[in-house]
CSV table of C-alpha atoms in Angstrom, one decimal:
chain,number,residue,atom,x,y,z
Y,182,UNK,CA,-7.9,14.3,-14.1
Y,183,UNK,CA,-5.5,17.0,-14.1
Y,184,UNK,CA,-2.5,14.7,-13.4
Y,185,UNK,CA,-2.8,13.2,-16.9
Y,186,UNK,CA,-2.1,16.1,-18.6
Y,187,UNK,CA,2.1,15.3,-17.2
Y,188,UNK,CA,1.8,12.0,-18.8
Y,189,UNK,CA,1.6,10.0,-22.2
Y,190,UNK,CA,-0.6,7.5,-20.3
Y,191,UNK,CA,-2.7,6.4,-17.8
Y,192,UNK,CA,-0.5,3.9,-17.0
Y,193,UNK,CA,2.6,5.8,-16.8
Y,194,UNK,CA,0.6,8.2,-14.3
Y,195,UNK,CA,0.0,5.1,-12.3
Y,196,UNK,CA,3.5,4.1,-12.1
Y,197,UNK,CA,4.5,7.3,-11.2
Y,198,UNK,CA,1.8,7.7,-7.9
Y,199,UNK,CA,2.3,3.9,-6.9
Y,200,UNK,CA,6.1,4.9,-6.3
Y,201,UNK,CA,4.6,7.7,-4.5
Y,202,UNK,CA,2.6,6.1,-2.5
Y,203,UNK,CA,5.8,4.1,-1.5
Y,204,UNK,CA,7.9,6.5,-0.7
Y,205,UNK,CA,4.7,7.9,1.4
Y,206,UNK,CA,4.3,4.4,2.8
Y,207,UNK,CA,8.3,4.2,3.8
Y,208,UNK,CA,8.2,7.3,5.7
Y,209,UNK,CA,5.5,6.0,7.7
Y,210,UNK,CA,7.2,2.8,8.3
Y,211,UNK,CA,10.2,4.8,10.2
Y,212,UNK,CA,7.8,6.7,12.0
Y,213,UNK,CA,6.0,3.3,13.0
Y,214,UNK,CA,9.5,1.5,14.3
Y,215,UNK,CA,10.2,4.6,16.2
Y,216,UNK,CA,7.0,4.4,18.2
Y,217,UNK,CA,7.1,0.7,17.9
Y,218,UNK,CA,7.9,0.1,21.9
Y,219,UNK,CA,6.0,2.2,24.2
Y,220,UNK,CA,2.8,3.1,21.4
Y,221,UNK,CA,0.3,-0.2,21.2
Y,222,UNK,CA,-0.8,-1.4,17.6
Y,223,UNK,CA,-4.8,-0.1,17.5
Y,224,UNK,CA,-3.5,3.3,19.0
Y,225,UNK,CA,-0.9,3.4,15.8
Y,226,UNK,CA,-4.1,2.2,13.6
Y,227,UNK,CA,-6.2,4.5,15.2
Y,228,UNK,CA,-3.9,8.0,14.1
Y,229,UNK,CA,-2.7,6.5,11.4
Y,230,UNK,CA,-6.3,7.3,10.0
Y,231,UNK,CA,-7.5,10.0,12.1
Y,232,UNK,CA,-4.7,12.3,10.5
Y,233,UNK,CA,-5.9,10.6,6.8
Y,234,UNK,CA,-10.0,11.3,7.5
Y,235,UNK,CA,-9.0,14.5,8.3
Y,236,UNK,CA,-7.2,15.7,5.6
Y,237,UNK,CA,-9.3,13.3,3.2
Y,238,UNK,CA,-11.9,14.7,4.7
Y,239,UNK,CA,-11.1,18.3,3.7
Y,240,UNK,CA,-9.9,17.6,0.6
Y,241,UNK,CA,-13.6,15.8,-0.1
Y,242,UNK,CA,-15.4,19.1,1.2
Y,243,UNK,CA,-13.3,21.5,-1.2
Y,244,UNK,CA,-13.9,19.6,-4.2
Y,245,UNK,CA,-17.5,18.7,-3.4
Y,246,UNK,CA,-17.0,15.0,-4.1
Y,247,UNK,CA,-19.8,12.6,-2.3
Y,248,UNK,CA,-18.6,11.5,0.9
Y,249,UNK,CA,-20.7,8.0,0.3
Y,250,UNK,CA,-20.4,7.3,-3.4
Y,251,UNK,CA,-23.4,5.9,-5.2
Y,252,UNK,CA,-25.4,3.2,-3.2
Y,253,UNK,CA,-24.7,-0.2,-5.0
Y,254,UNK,CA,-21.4,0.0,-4.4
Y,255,UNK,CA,-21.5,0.5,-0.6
Y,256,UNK,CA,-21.3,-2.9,0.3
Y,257,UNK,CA,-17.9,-3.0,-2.0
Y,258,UNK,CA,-16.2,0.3,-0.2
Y,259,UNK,CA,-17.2,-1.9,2.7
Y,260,UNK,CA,-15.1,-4.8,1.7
Y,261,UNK,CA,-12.9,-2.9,0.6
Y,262,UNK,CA,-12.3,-0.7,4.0
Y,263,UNK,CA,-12.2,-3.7,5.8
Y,264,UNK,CA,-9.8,-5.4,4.3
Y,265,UNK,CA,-7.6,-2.3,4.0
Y,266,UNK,CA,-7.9,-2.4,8.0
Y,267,UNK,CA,-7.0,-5.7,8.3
Y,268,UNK,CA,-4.1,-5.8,6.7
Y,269,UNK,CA,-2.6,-2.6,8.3
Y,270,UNK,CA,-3.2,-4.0,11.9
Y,271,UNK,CA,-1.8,-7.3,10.9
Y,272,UNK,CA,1.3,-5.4,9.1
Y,273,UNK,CA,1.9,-3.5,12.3
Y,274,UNK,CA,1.8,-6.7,14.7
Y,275,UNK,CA,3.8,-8.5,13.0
Y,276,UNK,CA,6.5,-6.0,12.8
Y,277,UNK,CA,6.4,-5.4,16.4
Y,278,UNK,CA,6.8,-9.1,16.8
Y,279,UNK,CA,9.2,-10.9,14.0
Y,280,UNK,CA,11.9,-10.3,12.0
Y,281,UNK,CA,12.0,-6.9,9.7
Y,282,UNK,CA,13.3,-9.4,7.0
Y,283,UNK,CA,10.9,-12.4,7.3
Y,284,UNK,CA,8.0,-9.4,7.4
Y,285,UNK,CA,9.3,-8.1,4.3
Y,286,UNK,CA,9.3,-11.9,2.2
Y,287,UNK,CA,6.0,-12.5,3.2
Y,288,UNK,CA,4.0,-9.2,3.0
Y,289,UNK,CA,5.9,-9.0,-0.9
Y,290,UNK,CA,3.5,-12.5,-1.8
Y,291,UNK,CA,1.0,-9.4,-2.1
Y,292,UNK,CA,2.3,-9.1,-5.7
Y,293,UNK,CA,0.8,-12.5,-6.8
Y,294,UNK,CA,-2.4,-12.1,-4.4
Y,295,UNK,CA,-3.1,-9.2,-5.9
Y,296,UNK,CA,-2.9,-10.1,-9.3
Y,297,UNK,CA,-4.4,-13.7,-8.4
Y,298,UNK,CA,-7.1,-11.9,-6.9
Y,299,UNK,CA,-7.7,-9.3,-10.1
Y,300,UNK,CA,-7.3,-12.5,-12.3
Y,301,UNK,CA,-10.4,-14.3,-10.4
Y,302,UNK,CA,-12.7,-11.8,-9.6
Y,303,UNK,CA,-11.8,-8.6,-11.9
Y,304,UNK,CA,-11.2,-10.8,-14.8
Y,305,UNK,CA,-7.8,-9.1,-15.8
Y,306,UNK,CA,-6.1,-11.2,-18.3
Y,307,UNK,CA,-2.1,-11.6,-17.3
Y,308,UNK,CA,0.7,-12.2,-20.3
Y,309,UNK,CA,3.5,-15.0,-19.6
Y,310,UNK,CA,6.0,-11.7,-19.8
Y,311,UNK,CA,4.0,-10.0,-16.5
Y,312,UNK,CA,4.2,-13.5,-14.8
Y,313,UNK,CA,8.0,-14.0,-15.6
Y,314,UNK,CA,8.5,-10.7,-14.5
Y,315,UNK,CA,6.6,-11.0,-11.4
Y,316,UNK,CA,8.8,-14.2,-10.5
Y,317,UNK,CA,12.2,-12.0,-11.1
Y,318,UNK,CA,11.0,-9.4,-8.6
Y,319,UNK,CA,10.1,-11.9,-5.9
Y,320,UNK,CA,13.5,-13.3,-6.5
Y,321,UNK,CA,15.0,-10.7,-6.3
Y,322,UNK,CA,12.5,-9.3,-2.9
Y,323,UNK,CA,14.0,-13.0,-1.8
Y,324,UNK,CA,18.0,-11.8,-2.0
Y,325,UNK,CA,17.6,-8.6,-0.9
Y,326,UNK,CA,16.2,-9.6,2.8
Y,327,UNK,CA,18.1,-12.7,3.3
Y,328,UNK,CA,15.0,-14.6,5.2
Y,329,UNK,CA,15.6,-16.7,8.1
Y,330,UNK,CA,12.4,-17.2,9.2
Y,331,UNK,CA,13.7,-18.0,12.7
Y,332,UNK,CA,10.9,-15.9,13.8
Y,333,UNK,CA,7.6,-17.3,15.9
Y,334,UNK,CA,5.2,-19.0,13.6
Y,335,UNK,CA,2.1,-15.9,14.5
Y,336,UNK,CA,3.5,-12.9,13.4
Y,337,UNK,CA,4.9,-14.4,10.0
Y,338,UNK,CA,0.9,-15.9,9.9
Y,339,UNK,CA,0.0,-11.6,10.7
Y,340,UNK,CA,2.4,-10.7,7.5
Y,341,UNK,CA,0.9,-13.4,5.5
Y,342,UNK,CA,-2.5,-12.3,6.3
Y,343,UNK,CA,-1.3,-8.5,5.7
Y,344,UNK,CA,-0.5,-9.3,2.2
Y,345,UNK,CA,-3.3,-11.7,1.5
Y,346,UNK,CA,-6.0,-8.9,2.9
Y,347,UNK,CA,-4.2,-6.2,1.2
Y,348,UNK,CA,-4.9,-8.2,-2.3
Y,349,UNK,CA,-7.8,-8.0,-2.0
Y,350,UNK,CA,-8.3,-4.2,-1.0
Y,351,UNK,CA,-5.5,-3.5,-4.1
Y,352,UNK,CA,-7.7,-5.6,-6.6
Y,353,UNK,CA,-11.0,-3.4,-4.8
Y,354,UNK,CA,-9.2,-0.4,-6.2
Y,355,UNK,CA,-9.2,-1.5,-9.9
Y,356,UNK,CA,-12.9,-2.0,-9.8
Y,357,UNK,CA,-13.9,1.6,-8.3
Y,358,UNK,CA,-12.1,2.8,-11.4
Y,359,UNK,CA,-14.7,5.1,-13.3
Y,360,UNK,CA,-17.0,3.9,-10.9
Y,361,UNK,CA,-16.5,5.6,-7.4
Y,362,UNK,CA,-14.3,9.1,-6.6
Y,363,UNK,CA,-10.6,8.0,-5.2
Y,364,UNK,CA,-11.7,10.8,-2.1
Y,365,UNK,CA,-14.3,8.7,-1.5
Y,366,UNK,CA,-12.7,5.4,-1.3
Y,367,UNK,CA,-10.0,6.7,1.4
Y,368,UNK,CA,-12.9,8.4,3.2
Y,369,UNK,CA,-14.6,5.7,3.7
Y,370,UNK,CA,-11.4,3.4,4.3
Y,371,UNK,CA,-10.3,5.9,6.6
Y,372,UNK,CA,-13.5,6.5,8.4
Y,373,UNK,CA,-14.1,2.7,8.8
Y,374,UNK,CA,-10.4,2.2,10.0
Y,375,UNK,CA,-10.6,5.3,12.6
Y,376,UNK,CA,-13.8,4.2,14.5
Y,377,UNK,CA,-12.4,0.4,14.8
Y,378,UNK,CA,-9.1,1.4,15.7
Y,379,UNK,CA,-10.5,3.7,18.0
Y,380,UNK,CA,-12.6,1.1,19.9
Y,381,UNK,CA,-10.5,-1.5,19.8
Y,382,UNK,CA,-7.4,0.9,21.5
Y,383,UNK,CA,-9.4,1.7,24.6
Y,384,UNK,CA,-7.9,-1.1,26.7
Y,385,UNK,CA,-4.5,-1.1,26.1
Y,386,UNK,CA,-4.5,2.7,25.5
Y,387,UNK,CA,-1.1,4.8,26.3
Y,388,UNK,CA,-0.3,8.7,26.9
Y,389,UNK,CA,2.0,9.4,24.2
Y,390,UNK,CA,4.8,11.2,25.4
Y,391,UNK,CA,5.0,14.9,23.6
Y,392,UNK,CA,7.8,12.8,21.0
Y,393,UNK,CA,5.0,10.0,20.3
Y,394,UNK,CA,2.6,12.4,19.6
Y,395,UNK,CA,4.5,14.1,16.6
Y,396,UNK,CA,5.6,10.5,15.2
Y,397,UNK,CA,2.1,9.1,15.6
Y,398,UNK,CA,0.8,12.7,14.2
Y,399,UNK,CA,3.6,12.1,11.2
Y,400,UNK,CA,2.5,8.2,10.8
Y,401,UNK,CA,-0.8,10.1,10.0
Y,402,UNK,CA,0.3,12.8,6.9
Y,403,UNK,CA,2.5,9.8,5.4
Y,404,UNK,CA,-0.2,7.6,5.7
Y,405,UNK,CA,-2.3,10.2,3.9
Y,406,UNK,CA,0.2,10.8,1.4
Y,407,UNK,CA,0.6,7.1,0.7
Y,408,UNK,CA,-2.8,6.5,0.6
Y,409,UNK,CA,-4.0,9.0,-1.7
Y,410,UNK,CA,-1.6,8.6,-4.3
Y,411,UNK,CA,-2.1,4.4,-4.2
Y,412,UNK,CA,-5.6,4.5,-4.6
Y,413,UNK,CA,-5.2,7.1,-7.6
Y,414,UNK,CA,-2.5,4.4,-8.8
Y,415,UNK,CA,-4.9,1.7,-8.7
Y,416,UNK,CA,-7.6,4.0,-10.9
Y,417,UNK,CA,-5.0,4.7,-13.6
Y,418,UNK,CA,-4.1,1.0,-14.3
Y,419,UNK,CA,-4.9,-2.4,-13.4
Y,420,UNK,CA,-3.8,-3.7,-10.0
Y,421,UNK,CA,-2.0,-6.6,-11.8
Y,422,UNK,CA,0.1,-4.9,-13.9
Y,423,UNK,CA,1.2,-2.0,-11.6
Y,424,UNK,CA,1.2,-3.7,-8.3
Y,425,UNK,CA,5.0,-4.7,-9.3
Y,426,UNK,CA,5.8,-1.7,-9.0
Y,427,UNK,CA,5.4,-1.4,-5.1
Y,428,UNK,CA,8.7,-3.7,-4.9
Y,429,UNK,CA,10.4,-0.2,-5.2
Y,430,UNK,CA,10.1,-0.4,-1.4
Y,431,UNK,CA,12.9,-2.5,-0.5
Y,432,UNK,CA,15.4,0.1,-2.3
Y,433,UNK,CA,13.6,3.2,-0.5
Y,434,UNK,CA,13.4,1.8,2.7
Y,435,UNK,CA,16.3,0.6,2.4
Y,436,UNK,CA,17.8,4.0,1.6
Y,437,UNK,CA,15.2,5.9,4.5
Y,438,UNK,CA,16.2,3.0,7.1
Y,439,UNK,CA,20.0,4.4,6.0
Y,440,UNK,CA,19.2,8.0,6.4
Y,441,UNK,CA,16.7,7.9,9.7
Y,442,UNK,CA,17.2,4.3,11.5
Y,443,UNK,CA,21.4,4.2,10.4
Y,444,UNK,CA,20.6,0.7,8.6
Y,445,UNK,CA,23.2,0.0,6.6
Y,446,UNK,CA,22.0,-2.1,3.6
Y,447,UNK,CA,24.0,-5.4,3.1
Y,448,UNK,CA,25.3,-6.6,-0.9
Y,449,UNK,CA,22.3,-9.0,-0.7
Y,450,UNK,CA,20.2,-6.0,-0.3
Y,451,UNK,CA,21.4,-4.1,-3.2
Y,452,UNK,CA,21.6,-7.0,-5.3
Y,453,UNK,CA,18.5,-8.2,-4.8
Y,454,UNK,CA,16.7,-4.2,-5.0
Y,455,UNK,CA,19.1,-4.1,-8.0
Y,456,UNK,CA,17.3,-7.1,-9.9
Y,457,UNK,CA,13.8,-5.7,-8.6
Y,458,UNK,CA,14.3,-2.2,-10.0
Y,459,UNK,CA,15.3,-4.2,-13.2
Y,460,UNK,CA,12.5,-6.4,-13.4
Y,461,UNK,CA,10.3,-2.9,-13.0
Y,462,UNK,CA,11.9,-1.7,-15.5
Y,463,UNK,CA,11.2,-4.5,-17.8
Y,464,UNK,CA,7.7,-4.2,-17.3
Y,465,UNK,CA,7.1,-0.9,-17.8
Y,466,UNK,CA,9.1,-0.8,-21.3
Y,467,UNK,CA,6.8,-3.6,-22.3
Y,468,UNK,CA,3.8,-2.2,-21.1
Y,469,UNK,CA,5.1,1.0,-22.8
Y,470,UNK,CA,6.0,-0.6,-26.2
Y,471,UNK,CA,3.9,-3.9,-26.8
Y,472,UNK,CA,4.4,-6.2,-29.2
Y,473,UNK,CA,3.7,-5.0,-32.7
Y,474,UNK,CA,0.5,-5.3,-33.9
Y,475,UNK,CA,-1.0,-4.9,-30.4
Y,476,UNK,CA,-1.5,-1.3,-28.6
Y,477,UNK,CA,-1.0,0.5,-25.6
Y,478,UNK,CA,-3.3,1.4,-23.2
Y,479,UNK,CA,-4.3,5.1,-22.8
């Protein structure tokens, strides 16, 4: 993969698309709260992958990459698609419906699903230095929202089930490695997502006014953008080592809910992104420069 060629490592390559994919992912986020009120959830869902199929799609054609991947692992891009779906719609109901803050605490539990789930079924080993780490950065995802859970009881169940879904699609990821073309992961994702968010939108379907349109057009290219470059991530590296990473999000979002939404971020919030960011760091030095007498990963 050309990409490598910028890095020293596959993991470092990871790193770097995973905090792509988050900044990708945070755009779409604004352009999600600010269709939040008159736009329903499936109609969201639904262009959130249209605009993703179609430039996956194209991007598939030019580099002739199989749109289906090999046949035994159809029933896993399945699973995989699924899930992905899953925890997208539950993400976007439950931040139509609770608190952004109690969203953000419980969708971050994704950290330890996903590398629960890459511990169980992909057999990844994890180091007591990963898990301590791990704990730092939920502490510090726990200080920088200031939780008060003072929201209803079924849209914190929707972010838990966002985060617990999304493990499982994340740890997904780390299998296809070598195994399937990333283009034809979020094809398939993308495809599968598109013709159930298309259904299920009929009833409750809206005429976007002509501002909708563009930010349920722009939900689309972030959601490409985000997409793409997360499931490269998850190629490049095990999804319990560089899933830690994705707590980069409560500093950019943060900073884009600042710059588009005029959020100011309180001290808890900049502590706490202050103590993630640190934690990140820690990981990647050690993942960068393990113990002597071990080596690092290519």
């Amino acid at each position: 993969m050309p990409l490598l060629k910028l890095f020293h490592s596959k993991h470092q390559a990871g790193v770097c698309l995973i905090l792509v994919s988050t900044l990708g992912f945070g755009l779409m986020q604004i352009f999600v709260s600010l269709t939040s009120r008159q736009v329903p959830v499936m109609e969201q869902t639904f262009f959130r992958n249209l605009v993703c199929l179609i430039v996956v799609g194209w991007m598939t054609t030019q580099q002739h990459v199989p749109f289906w991947g090999e046949q035994e692992y159809w029933p896993h891009l399945f699973f995989r698609s699924l899930f992905g779906f899953l925890g997208v719609v539950f993400l976007f109901y439950a931040l139509r419906n609770a608190t952004q803050a109690d969203v953000t605490i419980v969708t971050k539990t994704d950290v330890f699903a996903t590398t629960a789930a890459s511990v169980i079924f992909l057999k990844e080993k994890i180091t007591k230095v990963q898990l301590a780490v791990m704990l730092t950065a939920f502490l510090g995802a726990f200080i920088a929202v200031n939780p008060t859970f003072d929201s209803s009881a079924l849209p914190l169940l929707a972010a838990l089930g966002s985060a617990l879904s999304s493990s499982v699609a994340y740890a997904l990821l780390s299998y296809f490695a070598g195994r399937v073309h990333p283009l034809t992961i979020v094809l398939n994702f993308c495809l599968f997502s598109t013709l159930a968010g298309g259904a299920l939108m009929i009833p409750s379907f809206v005429v976007p006014s002509p501002a909708d349109l563009f930010c349920l057009l722009m939900i689309g290219v972030f959601a490409a953008i985000g997409q793409v470059t997360m499931t490269c991530a998850y190629l490049m590296a095990p999804a319990g080592e560089i899933s830690i990473y994705s707590q980069a999000a409560i500093l950019i979002n943060a900073l884009l809910g600042l710059i588009f939404l005029q959020e100011v971020p309180s001290l808890r919030t900049i502590l706490g992104g202050l103590l993630v960011v640190a934690a990140s760091i820690v990981l990647f030095l050690y993942k960068e420069h393990p113990k002597k007498g071990s080596s690092a990963d290519g």
